[in-house]
CSV table of C-alpha atoms in Angstrom, one decimal:
chain,number,residue,atom,x,y,z
A,1,MET,CA,-3.2,-8.5,-16.5
A,2,GLU,CA,-4.0,-10.4,-19.7
A,3,GLU,CA,-4.3,-14.2,-19.5
A,4,LEU,CA,-3.4,-16.4,-22.3
A,5,ARG,CA,-3.9,-20.0,-22.2
A,6,LYS,CA,-2.1,-22.9,-24.0
A,7,LYS,CA,-2.8,-26.3,-24.9
A,8,ASN,CA,-0.5,-29.0,-24.2
A,9,ASP,CA,-1.0,-32.8,-24.3
A,10,ASP,CA,-4.1,-32.7,-22.4
A,11,LYS,CA,-2.5,-31.3,-19.4
A,12,PHE,CA,-1.9,-27.8,-20.3
A,13,SER,CA,-5.4,-27.3,-21.2
A,14,SER,CA,-7.1,-24.3,-23.2
A,15,ASP,CA,-8.9,-22.0,-21.0
A,16,GLU,CA,-12.6,-23.4,-22.3
A,17,GLU,CA,-13.8,-25.9,-20.1
A,18,GLU,CA,-13.7,-29.6,-21.8
A,19,GLU,CA,-16.5,-32.3,-21.0
A,20,GLU,CA,-14.7,-34.8,-19.1
A,21,PRO,CA,-15.6,-38.5,-18.7
A,22,GLU,CA,-17.3,-39.1,-15.6
A,23,VAL,CA,-15.4,-41.7,-13.1
A,24,GLU,CA,-17.8,-43.6,-10.8
A,25,ILE,CA,-16.5,-43.9,-7.4
A,26,VAL,CA,-18.5,-46.0,-4.8
A,27,GLU,CA,-17.9,-44.4,-1.4
A,28,GLU,CA,-20.2,-45.1,1.5
A,29,ASP,CA,-22.5,-46.3,-1.0
A,30,LEU,CA,-22.7,-43.0,-2.8
A,31,LYS,CA,-21.8,-42.2,-6.4
A,32,ARG,CA,-20.1,-39.1,-7.3
A,33,LYS,CA,-17.9,-37.7,-9.7
A,34,LYS,CA,-14.2,-37.2,-9.6
A,35,LYS,CA,-13.1,-34.1,-11.1
A,36,ARG,CA,-9.5,-32.9,-12.1
A,37,PHE,CA,-7.8,-30.6,-10.0
A,38,LYS,CA,-6.8,-27.5,-11.9
A,39,CYS,CA,-4.6,-24.4,-11.0
A,40,PHE,CA,-3.0,-21.4,-13.1
A,41,LEU,CA,0.6,-21.0,-13.5
A,42,VAL,CA,1.7,-17.3,-13.8
A,43,PHE,CA,5.3,-16.7,-15.5
A,44,HIS,CA,7.2,-13.8,-14.4
A,45,GLY,CA,9.8,-14.3,-16.9
A,46,ASP,CA,10.6,-12.3,-20.0
A,47,ARG,CA,7.5,-11.8,-22.2
A,48,LYS,CA,9.1,-10.3,-25.0
A,49,ALA,CA,9.4,-13.2,-27.2
A,50,ARG,CA,5.5,-14.0,-26.4
A,51,LYS,CA,6.2,-17.8,-27.5
A,52,LEU,CA,4.8,-18.9,-23.9
A,53,PRO,CA,1.6,-17.2,-22.4
A,54,HIS,CA,2.1,-15.1,-19.7
A,55,SER,CA,-0.5,-17.7,-17.8
A,56,VAL,CA,-1.1,-21.2,-18.4
A,57,ARG,CA,-4.0,-23.4,-17.1
A,58,VAL,CA,-2.9,-26.8,-15.7
A,59,SER,CA,-5.2,-29.8,-15.4
A,60,LEU,CA,-3.6,-32.3,-12.9
A,61,PRO,CA,-3.9,-36.1,-14.0
A,62,ARG,CA,-6.5,-38.0,-11.9
A,63,ASP,CA,-3.9,-40.5,-10.9
A,64,GLY,CA,-2.0,-38.2,-8.5
A,65,SER,CA,1.3,-38.3,-10.4
A,66,TRP,CA,1.6,-34.6,-10.0
A,67,ASP,CA,0.7,-34.4,-6.5
A,68,THR,CA,4.0,-32.6,-5.6
A,69,PRO,CA,5.6,-29.4,-6.8
A,70,ARG,CA,8.3,-31.1,-8.0
A,71,ALA,CA,6.4,-32.7,-10.8
A,72,LEU,CA,4.5,-29.6,-11.7
A,73,ARG,CA,7.7,-27.8,-11.9
A,74,GLU,CA,9.5,-30.3,-14.1
A,75,ALA,CA,6.5,-30.3,-16.3
A,76,PHE,CA,6.5,-26.5,-16.9
A,77,GLY,CA,10.1,-26.6,-17.4
A,78,LYS,CA,9.8,-29.3,-20.6
A,79,ARG,CA,7.2,-27.5,-21.8
A,80,TYR,CA,8.9,-24.3,-21.9
A,81,ALA,CA,12.1,-26.0,-23.4
A,82,GLU,CA,9.6,-27.3,-26.3
A,83,VAL,CA,8.2,-24.0,-26.9
A,84,ARG,CA,11.5,-21.9,-26.7
A,85,GLY,CA,13.8,-24.3,-27.7
A,86,CYS,CA,16.1,-23.6,-24.6
A,87,ALA,CA,15.9,-24.5,-21.0
A,88,LEU,CA,14.4,-22.4,-18.4
A,89,ASP,CA,16.8,-23.0,-15.3
A,90,PRO,CA,17.0,-21.9,-12.8
A,91,PHE,CA,13.3,-21.3,-11.6
A,92,TYR,CA,10.9,-22.1,-8.6
A,93,LEU,CA,7.2,-22.0,-7.8
A,94,VAL,CA,5.8,-19.7,-5.1
A,95,ASP,CA,2.1,-19.3,-3.9
A,96,SER,CA,0.1,-16.4,-3.7
A,97,ARG,CA,1.8,-15.1,-0.9
A,98,GLY,CA,5.2,-15.6,-2.1
A,99,ILE,CA,6.2,-18.6,-0.1
A,100,PRO,CA,8.4,-20.9,-2.1
A,101,LEU,CA,7.0,-24.4,-2.6
A,102,ASP,CA,9.1,-27.3,-1.1
A,103,ASP,CA,9.5,-30.1,-3.9
A,104,GLU,CA,8.3,-32.9,-1.7
A,105,ASP,CA,5.2,-31.2,-0.1
A,106,SER,CA,1.8,-32.0,-1.3
A,107,LEU,CA,0.8,-29.5,-3.9
A,108,LYS,CA,-2.7,-28.9,-2.4
A,109,LEU,CA,-0.9,-27.3,0.8
A,110,TYR,CA,-0.1,-24.3,-1.4
A,111,VAL,CA,-3.0,-23.8,-3.8
A,112,SER,CA,-6.5,-24.6,-3.9
A,113,ASN,CA,-8.6,-25.6,-7.1
A,114,LEU,CA,-8.4,-22.9,-9.8
A,115,GLY,CA,-5.7,-21.2,-7.6
A,116,THR,CA,-2.8,-19.5,-8.9
A,117,LEU,CA,1.0,-20.3,-8.6
A,118,HIS,CA,4.0,-18.2,-9.8
A,119,VAL,CA,6.9,-19.2,-11.8
A,120,VAL,CA,9.9,-17.0,-10.3
A,121,LEU,CA,13.3,-17.0,-11.9
A,122,GLY,CA,16.4,-17.9,-10.0
A,123,ARG,CA,17.2,-20.0,-7.1
A,124,VAL,CA,14.8,-20.2,-4.0
A,125,GLN,CA,16.0,-18.4,-1.3
A,126,LYS,CA,15.6,-19.2,2.4
A,127,PRO,CA,15.0,-17.4,4.6
A,128,PRO,CA,12.9,-14.5,2.7
A,129,PRO,CA,15.2,-12.0,1.6
A,130,ASN,CA,13.6,-8.9,3.4
A,131,LYS,CA,11.2,-8.6,6.3
A,132,VAL,CA,9.1,-5.5,7.6
A,133,VAL,CA,10.3,-3.8,10.4
A,134,GLN,CA,7.5,-2.1,12.8
A,135,PHE,CA,8.2,-0.3,15.9
A,136,GLY,CA,5.7,1.9,18.2
A,137,TYR,CA,2.6,0.9,19.1
A,138,THR,CA,2.6,-2.7,17.8
A,139,GLN,CA,5.6,-5.0,16.0
A,140,ALA,CA,5.2,-6.4,12.8
A,141,PRO,CA,4.2,-10.2,12.8
A,142,HIS,CA,6.6,-13.0,11.4
A,143,LEU,CA,5.9,-12.5,7.4
A,144,PRO,CA,6.8,-15.9,5.6
A,145,PHE,CA,6.8,-14.0,2.2
A,146,ARG,CA,8.7,-11.3,0.0
A,147,VAL,CA,7.4,-7.7,0.4
A,148,VAL,CA,8.1,-5.1,-2.1
A,149,ARG,CA,5.9,-2.3,-0.7
A,150,LEU,CA,3.9,-1.2,2.3
A,151,ASP,CA,1.6,1.4,4.0
A,152,ALA,CA,-0.4,1.9,6.9
A,153,GLY,CA,-3.5,3.5,8.2
A,154,TRP,CA,-4.2,4.4,11.8
A,155,LEU,CA,-3.9,0.9,13.3
A,156,HIS,CA,-3.8,-1.3,10.3
A,157,VAL,CA,-1.2,-2.1,7.8
A,158,VAL,CA,-1.0,-3.5,4.2
A,159,VAL,CA,1.9,-4.8,2.4
A,160,VAL,CA,2.3,-5.8,-1.5
A,161,LEU,CA,4.1,-9.1,-1.9
A,162,GLU,CA,6.5,-10.1,-4.8
A,163,THR,CA,3.7,-12.0,-6.4
A,164,GLY,CA,1.6,-9.2,-6.8
A,165,ALA,CA,-0.9,-10.2,-3.9
A,166,CYS,CA,-1.5,-8.2,-0.8
A,167,ALA,CA,-1.4,-9.1,2.8
A,168,ALA,CA,-2.9,-7.2,5.8
A,169,TRP,CA,-3.0,-7.0,9.9
A,170,GLY,CA,-4.4,-5.0,12.5
A,171,SER,CA,-7.7,-3.4,13.1
A,172,ASN,CA,-10.6,-4.1,10.7
A,173,GLU,CA,-13.7,-2.6,11.9
A,174,PHE,CA,-14.7,-1.3,8.7
A,175,GLY,CA,-13.1,-3.8,6.9
A,176,GLN,CA,-10.2,-2.0,5.9
A,177,LEU,CA,-8.0,-5.3,5.9
A,178,GLY,CA,-9.8,-6.6,2.6
A,179,THR,CA,-10.6,-9.6,3.7
A,180,GLY,CA,-14.6,-9.7,3.2
A,181,ASP,CA,-15.3,-9.3,7.3
A,182,ASP,CA,-14.6,-7.0,10.1
A,183,ARG,CA,-12.5,-9.6,12.1
A,184,LYS,CA,-9.2,-7.8,13.6
A,185,THR,CA,-6.0,-10.0,13.6
A,186,SER,CA,-2.3,-9.5,14.4
A,187,ASN,CA,-1.4,-12.1,12.0
A,188,PRO,CA,-1.0,-11.6,8.2
A,189,VAL,CA,-4.1,-12.4,6.1
A,190,LEU,CA,-4.4,-12.2,2.2
A,191,CYS,CA,-6.5,-9.3,0.7
A,192,GLU,CA,-8.9,-10.5,-1.9
A,193,ILE,CA,-7.1,-8.7,-4.8
A,194,ASP,CA,-3.8,-9.5,-6.6
A,195,GLY,CA,-1.7,-8.1,-9.4
A,196,VAL,CA,-0.8,-5.1,-7.2
A,197,ALA,CA,2.0,-2.8,-7.6
A,198,SER,CA,1.6,-0.2,-4.9
A,199,VAL,CA,-0.8,0.3,-2.0
A,200,ALA,CA,-2.0,3.4,0.0
A,201,CYS,CA,-3.9,3.6,3.2
A,202,GLY,CA,-6.2,6.2,4.7
A,203,SER,CA,-7.1,6.3,8.5
A,204,TYR,CA,-9.8,3.5,8.1
A,205,PHE,CA,-9.5,2.5,4.5
A,206,SER,CA,-6.9,1.0,2.0
A,207,CYS,CA,-6.3,1.3,-1.7
A,208,ALA,CA,-4.5,-0.7,-4.3
A,209,LEU,CA,-3.2,0.1,-7.6
A,210,THR,CA,-2.5,-2.6,-9.9
A,211,LYS,CA,0.2,-3.0,-12.5
A,212,ALA,CA,-2.3,-2.4,-15.2
A,213,GLY,CA,-3.5,0.8,-13.9
A,214,ASP,CA,-6.5,-0.2,-12.2
A,215,LEU,CA,-7.5,1.2,-8.8
A,216,TYR,CA,-9.2,-0.7,-6.2
A,217,SER,CA,-10.5,0.3,-2.7
A,218,TRP,CA,-11.8,-1.2,0.2
A,219,GLY,CA,-12.9,-0.3,3.8
A,220,ARG,CA,-14.5,3.1,5.2
A,221,TYR,CA,-15.6,5.7,2.9
A,222,GLN,CA,-16.6,3.5,-0.2
A,223,ALA,CA,-19.7,4.1,-2.6
A,224,SER,CA,-23.0,5.3,-0.8
A,225,ASN,CA,-20.6,6.3,2.2
A,226,SER,CA,-21.1,3.1,3.8
A,227,PRO,CA,-18.3,0.4,4.8
A,228,THR,CA,-17.7,-2.1,2.3
A,229,ARG,CA,-16.4,-5.2,4.1
A,230,VAL,CA,-17.0,-7.7,0.8
A,231,ALA,CA,-14.1,-7.6,-1.4
A,232,ASP,CA,-13.4,-4.0,-2.8
A,233,THR,CA,-14.4,-1.3,-5.4
A,234,TRP,CA,-13.2,-1.1,-8.7
A,235,VAL,CA,-12.8,2.8,-8.9
A,236,ASN,CA,-11.8,3.3,-12.3
A,237,GLY,CA,-13.8,0.2,-13.7
A,238,SER,CA,-17.1,1.6,-12.4
A,239,LYS,CA,-17.2,5.1,-11.4
A,240,GLY,CA,-18.3,7.8,-13.8
A,241,GLY,CA,-15.7,10.4,-14.8
A,242,ILE,CA,-12.8,8.4,-14.0
A,243,LYS,CA,-13.9,5.2,-15.6
A,244,GLY,CA,-11.5,3.9,-18.3
A,245,GLU,CA,-8.7,6.1,-16.9
A,246,VAL,CA,-5.2,4.5,-16.5
A,247,ILE,CA,-4.4,5.4,-12.7
A,248,THR,CA,-0.4,5.9,-12.1
A,249,MET,CA,-0.5,7.2,-8.4
A,250,VAL,CA,-2.9,7.3,-5.6
A,251,ALA,CA,-2.8,9.3,-2.3
A,252,CYS,CA,-5.2,8.7,1.0
A,253,GLY,CA,-6.0,11.2,3.7
A,254,GLU,CA,-7.9,10.9,6.7
A,255,SER,CA,-11.2,10.6,4.8
A,256,HIS,CA,-10.5,11.2,1.3
A,257,THR,CA,-8.6,10.0,-1.9
A,258,VAL,CA,-7.0,11.5,-4.8
A,259,ALA,CA,-5.5,9.7,-7.9
A,260,ALA,CA,-3.5,10.8,-10.8
A,261,THR,CA,-4.1,9.3,-14.3
A,262,ALA,CA,-1.5,8.7,-17.3
A,263,ARG,CA,-2.7,11.9,-18.9
A,264,GLY,CA,-1.5,14.0,-16.1
A,265,ALA,CA,-5.0,14.5,-14.7
A,266,LEU,CA,-6.1,14.5,-11.0
A,267,PHE,CA,-9.3,13.2,-9.4
A,268,SER,CA,-10.6,13.1,-5.9
A,269,TRP,CA,-13.3,11.9,-4.0
A,270,GLY,CA,-14.1,11.4,-0.2
A,271,TYR,CA,-15.0,14.1,2.4
A,272,ASN,CA,-14.8,17.5,1.5
A,273,GLU,CA,-15.5,19.7,4.4
A,274,GLN,CA,-12.2,21.5,4.3
A,275,TRP,CA,-12.2,21.9,0.4
A,276,GLN,CA,-9.6,19.2,0.4
A,277,LEU,CA,-11.0,17.8,-2.7
A,278,GLY,CA,-10.1,20.7,-4.9
A,279,TRP,CA,-13.6,21.3,-6.8
A,280,GLY,CA,-13.7,24.7,-5.6
A,281,GLU,CA,-16.0,26.3,-3.1
A,282,ARG,CA,-19.5,25.9,-3.6
A,283,GLU,CA,-21.7,25.0,-0.8
A,284,GLN,CA,-23.3,22.4,-2.4
A,285,ASP,CA,-19.8,20.4,-2.8
A,286,ARG,CA,-18.8,20.6,0.8
A,287,GLN,CA,-20.4,17.5,1.6
A,288,GLY,CA,-18.1,15.7,-0.8
A,289,GLN,CA,-19.2,12.5,-2.5
A,290,GLN,CA,-17.7,9.1,-3.3
A,291,LYS,CA,-18.0,9.6,-7.2
A,292,PRO,CA,-14.5,11.1,-8.3
A,293,ARG,CA,-14.4,14.5,-9.8
A,294,LYS,CA,-11.6,16.2,-11.6
A,295,VAL,CA,-9.6,18.7,-9.3
A,296,LEU,CA,-10.1,22.3,-10.9
A,297,ASN,CA,-7.0,23.9,-12.9
A,298,LEU,CA,-4.3,21.3,-12.2
A,299,SER,CA,-2.8,19.0,-14.9
A,300,ASN,CA,0.4,17.2,-15.5
A,301,VAL,CA,0.8,16.1,-12.2
A,302,ILE,CA,3.9,13.8,-11.5
A,303,SER,CA,3.8,13.4,-7.7
A,304,LEU,CA,0.9,13.7,-4.7
A,305,SER,CA,0.2,13.1,-1.1
A,306,ALA,CA,-2.9,13.6,1.1
A,307,GLY,CA,-2.9,14.8,4.6
A,308,GLY,CA,-5.6,15.1,7.3
A,309,GLN,CA,-7.8,17.3,5.3
A,310,HIS,CA,-5.5,19.1,2.9
A,311,THR,CA,-3.9,17.7,-0.3
A,312,CYS,CA,-0.8,18.7,-2.0
A,313,ALA,CA,0.4,17.8,-5.6
A,314,ILE,CA,3.8,18.7,-7.9
A,315,THR,CA,3.4,19.3,-11.5
A,316,ALA,CA,5.6,18.8,-14.3
A,317,ASP,CA,7.2,22.2,-14.0
A,318,ASN,CA,8.4,21.3,-10.5
A,319,LEU,CA,5.6,23.6,-8.9
A,320,LEU,CA,4.2,22.6,-5.4
A,321,TYR,CA,0.3,23.1,-5.1
A,322,GLY,CA,-1.7,22.8,-2.0
A,323,TRP,CA,-5.5,23.1,-1.2
A,324,GLY,CA,-7.8,22.1,1.6
A,325,SER,CA,-7.3,23.1,5.1
A,326,ASN,CA,-4.8,26.0,6.2
A,327,ALA,CA,-5.8,25.9,9.8
A,328,GLU,CA,-2.0,25.5,10.7
A,329,GLY,CA,-0.6,27.0,7.4
A,330,GLN,CA,0.0,23.5,6.0
A,331,ILE,CA,-0.8,24.6,2.5
A,332,GLY,CA,1.5,27.9,2.9
A,333,GLN,CA,-1.2,30.7,2.7
A,334,VAL,CA,-0.9,33.4,5.1
A,335,VAL,CA,-4.4,33.6,5.6
A,336,ARG,CA,-5.6,30.8,8.1
A,337,GLN,CA,-8.6,29.6,6.1
A,338,SER,CA,-9.3,26.6,3.9
A,339,VAL,CA,-8.6,27.0,0.1
A,340,GLY,CA,-10.9,25.3,-2.2
A,341,GLU,CA,-8.7,25.1,-5.4
A,342,PRO,CA,-5.0,24.2,-6.0
A,343,LYS,CA,-2.6,27.3,-5.0
A,344,VAL,CA,1.1,27.8,-5.5
A,345,MET,CA,2.9,27.1,-2.4
A,346,PRO,CA,6.1,29.3,-1.8
A,347,LEU,CA,9.2,27.5,-2.9
A,348,ASP,CA,11.4,29.1,-5.3
A,349,ASP,CA,13.9,26.1,-6.1
A,350,GLY,CA,11.4,23.5,-7.3
A,351,VAL,CA,10.4,20.6,-5.7
A,352,ALA,CA,11.2,17.0,-6.0
A,353,LYS,CA,9.0,15.2,-3.3
A,354,VAL,CA,6.0,16.2,-1.1
A,355,VAL,CA,4.6,14.1,1.9
A,356,CYS,CA,1.6,15.2,4.1
A,357,GLY,CA,0.7,14.7,7.6
A,358,ARG,CA,-2.3,15.2,9.5
A,359,HIS,CA,-1.6,19.2,10.1
A,360,ALA,CA,1.6,19.4,8.3
A,361,THR,CA,3.3,19.3,5.0
A,362,LEU,CA,6.9,18.6,3.7
A,363,ALA,CA,8.6,19.2,0.8
A,364,ILE,CA,12.3,18.0,-0.5
A,365,SER,CA,13.9,20.5,-2.8
A,366,GLN,CA,17.5,20.0,-3.7
A,367,GLY,CA,18.1,18.1,-0.8
A,368,ARG,CA,16.7,20.4,1.6
A,369,ALA,CA,13.4,19.3,3.7
A,370,TYR,CA,11.1,22.3,4.5
A,371,LEU,CA,8.0,22.0,6.8
A,372,TRP,CA,4.8,24.0,6.8
A,373,GLY,CA,2.1,23.6,9.5
A,374,SER,CA,2.7,21.6,12.5
A,375,LEU,CA,3.5,18.0,13.8
A,376,THR,CA,1.3,18.0,16.8
A,377,GLY,CA,2.3,16.7,20.2
A,378,SER,CA,5.1,18.0,22.1
A,379,SER,CA,6.6,18.3,25.6
A,380,SER,CA,4.9,21.7,25.9
A,381,SER,CA,1.5,20.0,25.7
A,382,ALA,CA,1.7,18.6,29.2
A,383,ALA,CA,0.1,21.4,30.7
A,384,SER,CA,-2.9,20.7,29.1
A,385,SER,CA,-3.0,16.7,28.1
A,386,SER,CA,-0.5,14.3,29.8
A,387,SER,CA,1.3,11.8,28.0
A,388,GLU,CA,-0.5,8.9,29.8
A,389,ASP,CA,-3.8,10.5,28.6
A,390,GLN,CA,-2.8,10.9,25.0
A,391,LYS,CA,-1.9,7.0,25.2
A,392,GLY,CA,-5.4,6.1,26.3
A,393,GLU,CA,-6.7,4.1,29.1
A,394,GLU,CA,-4.5,1.3,30.4
A,395,GLY,CA,-1.8,1.8,27.8
A,396,GLN,CA,-4.2,1.2,24.8
A,397,ALA,CA,-4.1,3.2,21.4
A,398,PRO,CA,-5.3,6.7,21.6
A,399,GLU,CA,-8.3,7.0,19.5
A,400,PHE,CA,-7.6,8.7,16.0
A,401,GLY,CA,-7.2,12.7,16.2
A,402,LYS,CA,-6.1,12.5,20.1
A,403,LEU,CA,-2.5,13.2,19.4
A,404,SER,CA,-3.4,16.7,18.4
A,405,SER,CA,-3.4,18.7,21.7
A,406,GLY,CA,0.2,20.2,21.8
A,407,VAL,CA,2.8,21.6,19.5
A,408,THR,CA,6.4,21.0,18.5
A,409,LYS,CA,9.4,23.2,17.9
A,410,MET,CA,8.8,22.0,14.4
A,411,LEU,CA,5.7,24.3,14.1
A,412,ALA,CA,6.4,26.3,10.9
A,413,GLY,CA,2.9,27.7,10.3
A,414,ALA,CA,2.6,29.3,6.7
A,415,GLN,CA,6.0,30.2,6.6
A,416,LYS,CA,8.5,27.3,5.7
A,417,GLN,CA,10.8,26.1,8.1
A,418,LEU,CA,14.1,24.1,7.0
A,419,VAL,CA,14.2,20.7,8.9
A,420,ALA,CA,17.1,19.0,7.4
A,421,THR,CA,19.6,19.0,4.4
A,422,GLY,CA,21.0,16.1,2.6
A,423,VAL,CA,17.5,14.7,2.8
A,424,GLU,CA,16.7,11.7,0.2
A,425,ASP,CA,13.3,10.8,1.4
A,426,ALA,CA,10.7,11.7,3.9
A,427,ARG,CA,7.4,10.6,5.6
A,428,LEU,CA,5.0,12.2,8.1
A,429,GLY,CA,2.3,10.8,9.9
A,430,GLU,CA,-0.4,12.1,12.5
A,431,ALA,CA,1.9,13.5,14.9
A,432,HIS,CA,5.6,12.3,14.0
A,433,GLY,CA,8.0,12.3,10.9
A,434,LEU,CA,10.6,10.4,9.5
A,435,ILE,CA,13.7,11.4,7.4
A,436,LEU,CA,16.2,9.9,5.6
A,437,ALA,CA,19.4,11.8,5.2
A,438,GLN,CA,22.5,9.4,5.3
A,439,GLN,CA,20.8,8.0,8.5
A,440,LEU,CA,17.2,7.4,9.2
A,441,LYS,CA,16.0,10.2,11.9
A,442,GLY,CA,12.5,10.9,13.4
A,443,TRP,CA,10.9,13.4,15.5
A,444,GLY,CA,7.8,14.4,16.9
A,445,TYR,CA,5.2,12.3,19.3
A,446,ASN,CA,7.1,9.4,20.8
A,447,ALA,CA,5.1,7.7,23.6
A,448,TYR,CA,5.1,4.4,22.0
A,449,GLY,CA,8.8,4.9,20.8
A,450,GLN,CA,7.3,5.2,17.2
A,451,ALA,CA,9.7,8.3,16.2
A,452,VAL,CA,12.8,7.2,17.3
A,453,GLY,CA,12.6,3.4,18.1
A,454,LYS,CA,12.5,3.8,22.0
A,455,SER,CA,9.6,5.4,24.3
A,456,GLU,CA,11.8,8.0,25.9
A,457,PRO,CA,11.5,11.0,25.8
A,458,ASP,CA,7.6,11.1,24.9
A,459,PHE,CA,8.3,14.1,22.6
A,460,VAL,CA,11.4,14.6,20.2
A,461,ASP,CA,11.5,18.2,18.9
A,462,GLU,CA,14.5,17.8,16.3
A,463,PRO,CA,14.9,14.9,14.0
A,464,ALA,CA,17.2,12.3,16.0
A,465,THR,CA,18.9,9.3,14.7
A,466,ILE,CA,16.4,6.2,15.3
A,467,SER,CA,17.7,3.8,17.9
A,468,THR,CA,17.1,0.2,16.7
A,469,VAL,CA,19.0,-2.7,15.4
A,470,LEU,CA,18.7,-1.6,11.8
A,471,ASP,CA,22.2,-2.2,9.8
A,472,TYR,CA,21.3,-0.3,6.6
A,473,ALA,CA,20.8,3.6,6.1
A,474,ALA,CA,18.3,3.3,3.1
A,475,PRO,CA,15.0,1.3,3.3
A,476,ILE,CA,13.1,0.4,0.3
A,477,ASP,CA,10.0,1.9,1.5
A,478,MET,CA,8.8,3.5,4.7
A,479,SER,CA,5.5,4.7,6.5
A,480,ALA,CA,4.6,7.0,9.3
A,481,ALA,CA,1.1,6.9,8.9
A,482,GLY,CA,-1.2,6.5,11.5
A,483,GLY,CA,0.4,8.2,15.0
A,484,THR,CA,1.7,5.4,17.0
A,485,THR,CA,3.9,3.5,14.6
A,486,THR,CA,6.5,3.4,12.0
A,487,LEU,CA,7.2,0.9,9.4
A,488,LEU,CA,10.6,0.1,7.4
A,489,LEU,CA,11.2,-2.2,4.5
A,490,PRO,CA,15.0,-3.2,4.3
A,491,PRO,CA,16.7,-3.7,1.2
A,492,LYS,CA,16.9,-7.5,0.3
A,493,GLU,CA,19.5,-9.5,1.7
A,494,GLU,CA,22.2,-10.8,-0.9
């Protein structure tokens, strides 16, 4: 985001620091400087006129006269009217989490020195117009901000706020929450990044794509293959091969990542034991690496998804390609062996969307949802592994990969199987799936209620209507990532 600065009457100051006179205050016989409190206001209005900076820095008077959000908001409105010749009304201020500022509160409750506030057009809405619905092993905490996108890993969740900030909660042993530490939390915490448009989560890592096309990642599988708990890695800012590219899409698998660029090229990095990176089948490449490289023989990518150890992409000519593991037939090849380069998957009618699970692929073509591979976990697995065993000791969440001992009636193998018609959207997790076809339906492993909203039966073989209190048919965003939970983002309340 390009930040411009505007000077205005010594309050809206330039980006260069001005030398300020020292004010001596005697307090406990010590002399110290009293500096102005500064913050940034980011304007989310119409930027076409370009008569007002997208971002301005505000230096608050030392006398404390701007100590409330009301004073700051009125000053911004006055300056806008002077520059544009018309009033900016209505508008309100929110903090980096999207929480509206109360006019009579102390300003410093919402922003620290050199922090950022956002100017949002419209009237403040209380309570927030949407919330994250989560069911399964864990439930979503109370979120006092407006969420616009979301995704989940094995046991962690990352959401994008309306302001472009990110919040996260859940497990954090590899730094996947992006907080700079490894402490898990059930309450939302802010990630150390802003300006975000979308997020994608792997099992133990997270990626954020900014509005400017920059890609950041944190958690496991970072550079040098070691956990990164301190902030993030700027993938297309520092990594050779992809440096300088504008990223438009990103997808995360169990231990690998793929990203498409504005030029239609596809890059991948991470683990490569089943050739899921699409670099060919040279033994020296099997270990994979964290340095992004181009996927072979594929261009004009318009959609992509990553599974456990396989990857799928749709090109501009509506062809579906898959590569990587084919142990369950998830990339549609008859021979059950891994494939190192993109291969066309058999789908005659073209494809509009593809989503990958751990051992499965689902594609939507003309409203019909087709499945390859298998959603693992079914009542038939009881002979080899009980539901209680899969749940883990004392009802704890199972370890990643422990839901894969059984099969389901939705086991298609290399031959695609029709799952449903009239499908608008879909998601796959490790062992359960979601489809939106007028109603929201789920199927697969359900011991925690993650498939249909209630914990009985343990396995749902066919898509069934989700039993929740939801009063809508089409969520804005949803995720079945991870094996034990489902997340939904309802539309904004009017």
